[in-house]
Amino acid sequence: MKVPTTNLGVGISSNNCNNNPPVNIPKHLRKVAGSKNPEVLPAFIKEHSITLTDLDDTTYDGRCALHMAAWTGAIENVTLLLDMGVNIDTIATRTHNYGKTPIFFAATRSRVDVMNLLLDRCANVRIVNNKGQSVYSIAASHFASSMVERIQQIEKEQQLQDGFDSKSLEGWADYRKSHSDGCIYGDLDLRFLDRPLTDEDVVKDNIVNPTTKKSRKGNFARNNPHLTDWRQPKSEQGKTKRLPPTPEFISEEEMKQLEELWYLVRVALRENDSWCIFSTLLSIVQLFDGKKMNSSWAVDCASRLKLEAIMSGIDQRSDKQSDAPPVMTNISSLLSEATVFCGNGDRYAVLVKRILVKARETTSVASTELTIYEAQQLEQFWKDSETAMKSENYNEMFLSLLQIVIVWDTKTGQWMYDLAKKLHSFLAASNLSVDHVIREIHSFCDYCDNRPSTLLRKLLLKSIDEDDTAEIDTPQHSN
């Protein structure tokens, strides 16, 4: 079975020939552009052969590298990008930021040094974003009067340079007209207001509804409640409560896909293939990351990885038809090798690293309750056991039952009592001879001498007589 390839989006560099993890170039370019460490961006540009086209590109999320550098105030990066020849007036194309050039991003974050640098490099200030704000109208509430006066002067100079009257609105780019998002904002430029003034409007120095640092907090939600329906009704104490997301369960089709991927992980563990472990876990993480799981699915995946590590040795031993001796794998060392591939990856690679590190931990906090994913896994294991039993494939049935035991063995409490009762009913519902099935599975348990096999052997013996299940105690882990 071939390991599924990752599909993280456009602009992905897999670097498979060097055994490096897939890197989302556009995403990481924006991240490093906003870094305050001046060494990160030039190193990234050199390593990935970034071109001017890449730097100016906004197709990934509507912003370019210079937007992010200006937004975070990374003055060294702004200087580097401008010296490289990027477009100083690239417009953002996101829904609520359309028309914003880098100088807008600097203005809204009050970045004085970046603002002065962009103005020195002749950034265009005759632009109105799709909110109805100009560089001047934002600057009026974010900077001292000296900065505001400088912007006003540059407005006039740029108008005259292009052959327009200094007071004319010709030569301006008004994205409120062409790409309005229909929302209500403050700091509007009166010259480009697209609606009549109301009695509630405050006008100062040709700025409609100027904001302050305090009023800007939560201003969008107050002005546009119809777009903030995530807010829940207030409690009796008057505090807004945000309800947790509705849990999104894994579909049956997705569960089958996951089981195929976990099988590939088991094979990779058995074959000491650390790269295959990493790349397959990457596909598993992609599937989970799009789900709104209330439980910590990364921890669940770490537990499942431990399960597969156990099973990678057991299924070799349980294959009685194989003459080859089982290959003993140093699982901890193998997972450590796989962790190396996560070094320079994106969010998915970071999540894979978390799973690998968690799986290598020798101790974990036991719980009594099953998580959503654990419950779904158990349901799938019982189905696999039933399928194997019907076809009298006792090797596969043994492996499926063993996985059930391994999952439950991470839980505290007298879980063996309920499990033995369920196993009793499960076997009794079959048309096969219960004694025969138990003898077959028992023989595999004898062949594999470990804790899970010992627990399964005990369950098999006690499940023969349902009355005996009351006497079952869960064996304690040895120290």
JSON list of N, CA and C in Angstrom, two decimals, residues 419-451:
[
{"chain": "A", "resi": 419, "resn": "LEU", "atom": "N", "xyz": [-15.74, -5.47, 29.73]},
{"chain": "A", "resi": 419, "resn": "LEU", "atom": "CA", "xyz": [-15.18, -5.98, 28.49]},
{"chain": "A", "resi": 419, "resn": "LEU", "atom": "C", "xyz": [-15.38, -7.49, 28.36]},
{"chain": "A", "resi": 420, "resn": "ALA", "atom": "N", "xyz": [-15.26, -8.20, 29.48]},
{"chain": "A", "resi": 420, "resn": "ALA", "atom": "CA", "xyz": [-15.48, -9.65, 29.45]},
{"chain": "A", "resi": 420, "resn": "ALA", "atom": "C", "xyz": [-16.92, -9.99, 29.12]},
{"chain": "A", "resi": 421, "resn": "LYS", "atom": "N", "xyz": [-17.85, -9.23, 29.67]},
{"chain": "A", "resi": 421, "resn": "LYS", "atom": "CA", "xyz": [-19.26, -9.44, 29.37]},
{"chain": "A", "resi": 421, "resn": "LYS", "atom": "C", "xyz": [-19.55, -9.19, 27.89]},
{"chain": "A", "resi": 422, "resn": "LYS", "atom": "N", "xyz": [-18.95, -8.13, 27.36]},
{"chain": "A", "resi": 422, "resn": "LYS", "atom": "CA", "xyz": [-19.17, -7.82, 25.94]},
{"chain": "A", "resi": 422, "resn": "LYS", "atom": "C", "xyz": [-18.56, -8.90, 25.06]},
{"chain": "A", "resi": 423, "resn": "LEU", "atom": "N", "xyz": [-17.39, -9.38, 25.42]},
{"chain": "A", "resi": 423, "resn": "LEU", "atom": "CA", "xyz": [-16.75, -10.42, 24.65]},
{"chain": "A", "resi": 423, "resn": "LEU", "atom": "C", "xyz": [-17.58, -11.71, 24.69]},
{"chain": "A", "resi": 424, "resn": "HIS", "atom": "N", "xyz": [-18.18, -11.99, 25.85]},
{"chain": "A", "resi": 424, "resn": "HIS", "atom": "CA", "xyz": [-19.05, -13.16, 25.99]},
{"chain": "A", "resi": 424, "resn": "HIS", "atom": "C", "xyz": [-20.23, -13.07, 25.01]},
{"chain": "A", "resi": 425, "resn": "SER", "atom": "N", "xyz": [-20.90, -11.91, 24.98]},
{"chain": "A", "resi": 425, "resn": "SER", "atom": "CA", "xyz": [-22.04, -11.71, 24.08]},
{"chain": "A", "resi": 425, "resn": "SER", "atom": "C", "xyz": [-21.60, -11.75, 22.63]},
{"chain": "A", "resi": 426, "resn": "PHE", "atom": "N", "xyz": [-20.45, -11.19, 22.36]},
{"chain": "A", "resi": 426, "resn": "PHE", "atom": "CA", "xyz": [-19.90, -11.13, 21.01]},
{"chain": "A", "resi": 426, "resn": "PHE", "atom": "C", "xyz": [-19.67, -12.54, 20.46]},
{"chain": "A", "resi": 427, "resn": "LEU", "atom": "N", "xyz": [-19.08, -13.39, 21.27]},
{"chain": "A", "resi": 427, "resn": "LEU", "atom": "CA", "xyz": [-18.79, -14.76, 20.83]},
{"chain": "A", "resi": 427, "resn": "LEU", "atom": "C", "xyz": [-20.06, -15.59, 20.74]},
{"chain": "A", "resi": 428, "resn": "ALA", "atom": "N", "xyz": [-20.99, -15.37, 21.68]},
{"chain": "A", "resi": 428, "resn": "ALA", "atom": "CA", "xyz": [-22.22, -16.15, 21.71]},
{"chain": "A", "resi": 428, "resn": "ALA", "atom": "C", "xyz": [-23.10, -15.87, 20.50]},
{"chain": "A", "resi": 429, "resn": "ALA", "atom": "N", "xyz": [-22.97, -14.67, 19.93]},
{"chain": "A", "resi": 429, "resn": "ALA", "atom": "CA", "xyz": [-23.81, -14.29, 18.78]},
{"chain": "A", "resi": 429, "resn": "ALA", "atom": "C", "xyz": [-23.32, -14.92, 17.48]},
{"chain": "A", "resi": 430, "resn": "SER", "atom": "N", "xyz": [-22.16, -15.56, 17.52]},
{"chain": "A", "resi": 430, "resn": "SER", "atom": "CA", "xyz": [-21.60, -16.15, 16.32]},
{"chain": "A", "resi": 430, "resn": "SER", "atom": "C", "xyz": [-22.20, -17.54, 16.07]},
{"chain": "A", "resi": 431, "resn": "ASN", "atom": "N", "xyz": [-22.23, -17.93, 14.80]},
{"chain": "A", "resi": 431, "resn": "ASN", "atom": "CA", "xyz": [-22.69, -19.26, 14.45]},
{"chain": "A", "resi": 431, "resn": "ASN", "atom": "C", "xyz": [-21.61, -20.32, 14.62]},
{"chain": "A", "resi": 432, "resn": "LEU", "atom": "N", "xyz": [-20.40, -19.86, 14.90]},
{"chain": "A", "resi": 432, "resn": "LEU", "atom": "CA", "xyz": [-19.28, -20.77, 15.07]},
{"chain": "A", "resi": 432, "resn": "LEU", "atom": "C", "xyz": [-19.26, -21.34, 16.49]},
{"chain": "A", "resi": 433, "resn": "SER", "atom": "N", "xyz": [-18.50, -22.38, 16.67]},
{"chain": "A", "resi": 433, "resn": "SER", "atom": "CA", "xyz": [-18.31, -22.97, 17.99]},
{"chain": "A", "resi": 433, "resn": "SER", "atom": "C", "xyz": [-17.48, -22.02, 18.84]},
{"chain": "A", "resi": 434, "resn": "VAL", "atom": "N", "xyz": [-18.04, -21.58, 19.95]},
{"chain": "A", "resi": 434, "resn": "VAL", "atom": "CA", "xyz": [-17.33, -20.65, 20.82]},
{"chain": "A", "resi": 434, "resn": "VAL", "atom": "C", "xyz": [-16.03, -21.26, 21.32]},
{"chain": "A", "resi": 435, "resn": "ASP", "atom": "N", "xyz": [-16.08, -22.52, 21.71]},
{"chain": "A", "resi": 435, "resn": "ASP", "atom": "CA", "xyz": [-14.87, -23.20, 22.21]},
{"chain": "A", "resi": 435, "resn": "ASP", "atom": "C", "xyz": [-13.78, -23.22, 21.14]},
{"chain": "A", "resi": 436, "resn": "HIS", "atom": "N", "xyz": [-14.18, -23.48, 19.91]},
{"chain": "A", "resi": 436, "resn": "HIS", "atom": "CA", "xyz": [-13.21, -23.53, 18.82]},
{"chain": "A", "resi": 436, "resn": "HIS", "atom": "C", "xyz": [-12.56, -22.16, 18.60]},
{"chain": "A", "resi": 437, "resn": "VAL", "atom": "N", "xyz": [-13.39, -21.12, 18.57]},
{"chain": "A", "resi": 437, "resn": "VAL", "atom": "CA", "xyz": [-12.86, -19.76, 18.36]},
{"chain": "A", "resi": 437, "resn": "VAL", "atom": "C", "xyz": [-11.90, -19.40, 19.48]},
{"chain": "A", "resi": 438, "resn": "ILE", "atom": "N", "xyz": [-12.27, -19.70, 20.71]},
{"chain": "A", "resi": 438, "resn": "ILE", "atom": "CA", "xyz": [-11.42, -19.34, 21.85]},
{"chain": "A", "resi": 438, "resn": "ILE", "atom": "C", "xyz": [-10.09, -20.09, 21.80]},
{"chain": "A", "resi": 439, "resn": "ARG", "atom": "N", "xyz": [-10.15, -21.39, 21.41]},
{"chain": "A", "resi": 439, "resn": "ARG", "atom": "CA", "xyz": [-8.91, -22.16, 21.31]},
{"chain": "A", "resi": 439, "resn": "ARG", "atom": "C", "xyz": [-7.97, -21.56, 20.27]},
{"chain": "A", "resi": 440, "resn": "GLU", "atom": "N", "xyz": [-8.54, -21.13, 19.14]},
{"chain": "A", "resi": 440, "resn": "GLU", "atom": "CA", "xyz": [-7.72, -20.54, 18.09]},
{"chain": "A", "resi": 440, "resn": "GLU", "atom": "C", "xyz": [-7.06, -19.24, 18.55]},
{"chain": "A", "resi": 441, "resn": "ILE", "atom": "N", "xyz": [-7.86, -18.36, 19.15]},
{"chain": "A", "resi": 441, "resn": "ILE", "atom": "CA", "xyz": [-7.31, -17.09, 19.63]},
{"chain": "A", "resi": 441, "resn": "ILE", "atom": "C", "xyz": [-6.33, -17.33, 20.76]},
{"chain": "A", "resi": 442, "resn": "HIS", "atom": "N", "xyz": [-6.65, -18.29, 21.62]},
{"chain": "A", "resi": 442, "resn": "HIS", "atom": "CA", "xyz": [-5.78, -18.60, 22.75]},
{"chain": "A", "resi": 442, "resn": "HIS", "atom": "C", "xyz": [-4.41, -19.05, 22.27]},
{"chain": "A", "resi": 443, "resn": "SER", "atom": "N", "xyz": [-4.36, -19.77, 21.14]},
{"chain": "A", "resi": 443, "resn": "SER", "atom": "CA", "xyz": [-3.07, -20.24, 20.63]},
{"chain": "A", "resi": 443, "resn": "SER", "atom": "C", "xyz": [-2.19, -19.08, 20.19]},
{"chain": "A", "resi": 444, "resn": "PHE", "atom": "N", "xyz": [-2.81, -18.03, 19.65]},
{"chain": "A", "resi": 444, "resn": "PHE", "atom": "CA", "xyz": [-2.03, -16.84, 19.27]},
{"chain": "A", "resi": 444, "resn": "PHE", "atom": "C", "xyz": [-1.52, -16.12, 20.51]},
{"chain": "A", "resi": 445, "resn": "CYS", "atom": "N", "xyz": [-2.33, -16.11, 21.57]},
{"chain": "A", "resi": 445, "resn": "CYS", "atom": "CA", "xyz": [-1.90, -15.49, 22.83]},
{"chain": "A", "resi": 445, "resn": "CYS", "atom": "C", "xyz": [-0.67, -16.20, 23.38]},
{"chain": "A", "resi": 446, "resn": "ASP", "atom": "N", "xyz": [-0.67, -17.52, 23.29]},
{"chain": "A", "resi": 446, "resn": "ASP", "atom": "CA", "xyz": [0.48, -18.29, 23.79]},
{"chain": "A", "resi": 446, "resn": "ASP", "atom": "C", "xyz": [1.73, -18.00, 22.97]},
{"chain": "A", "resi": 447, "resn": "TYR", "atom": "N", "xyz": [1.52, -17.75, 21.68]},
{"chain": "A", "resi": 447, "resn": "TYR", "atom": "CA", "xyz": [2.65, -17.49, 20.79]},
{"chain": "A", "resi": 447, "resn": "TYR", "atom": "C", "xyz": [3.28, -16.13, 21.04]},
{"chain": "A", "resi": 448, "resn": "CYS", "atom": "N", "xyz": [2.48, -15.17, 21.55]},
{"chain": "A", "resi": 448, "resn": "CYS", "atom": "CA", "xyz": [2.96, -13.80, 21.81]},
{"chain": "A", "resi": 448, "resn": "CYS", "atom": "C", "xyz": [2.96, -13.56, 23.31]},
{"chain": "A", "resi": 449, "resn": "ASP", "atom": "N", "xyz": [4.11, -13.59, 23.91]},
{"chain": "A", "resi": 449, "resn": "ASP", "atom": "CA", "xyz": [4.22, -13.48, 25.37]},
{"chain": "A", "resi": 449, "resn": "ASP", "atom": "C", "xyz": [4.44, -12.03, 25.77]},
{"chain": "A", "resi": 450, "resn": "ASN", "atom": "N", "xyz": [3.35, -11.30, 26.05]},
{"chain": "A", "resi": 450, "resn": "ASN", "atom": "CA", "xyz": [3.46, -9.93, 26.53]},
{"chain": "A", "resi": 450, "resn": "ASN", "atom": "C", "xyz": [2.19, -9.59, 27.32]},
{"chain": "A", "resi": 451, "resn": "ARG", "atom": "N", "xyz": [2.15, -8.39, 27.89]},
{"chain": "A", "resi": 451, "resn": "ARG", "atom": "CA", "xyz": [1.03, -8.01, 28.73]},
{"chain": "A", "resi": 451, "resn": "ARG", "atom": "C", "xyz": [-0.31, -8.01, 27.99]}
]
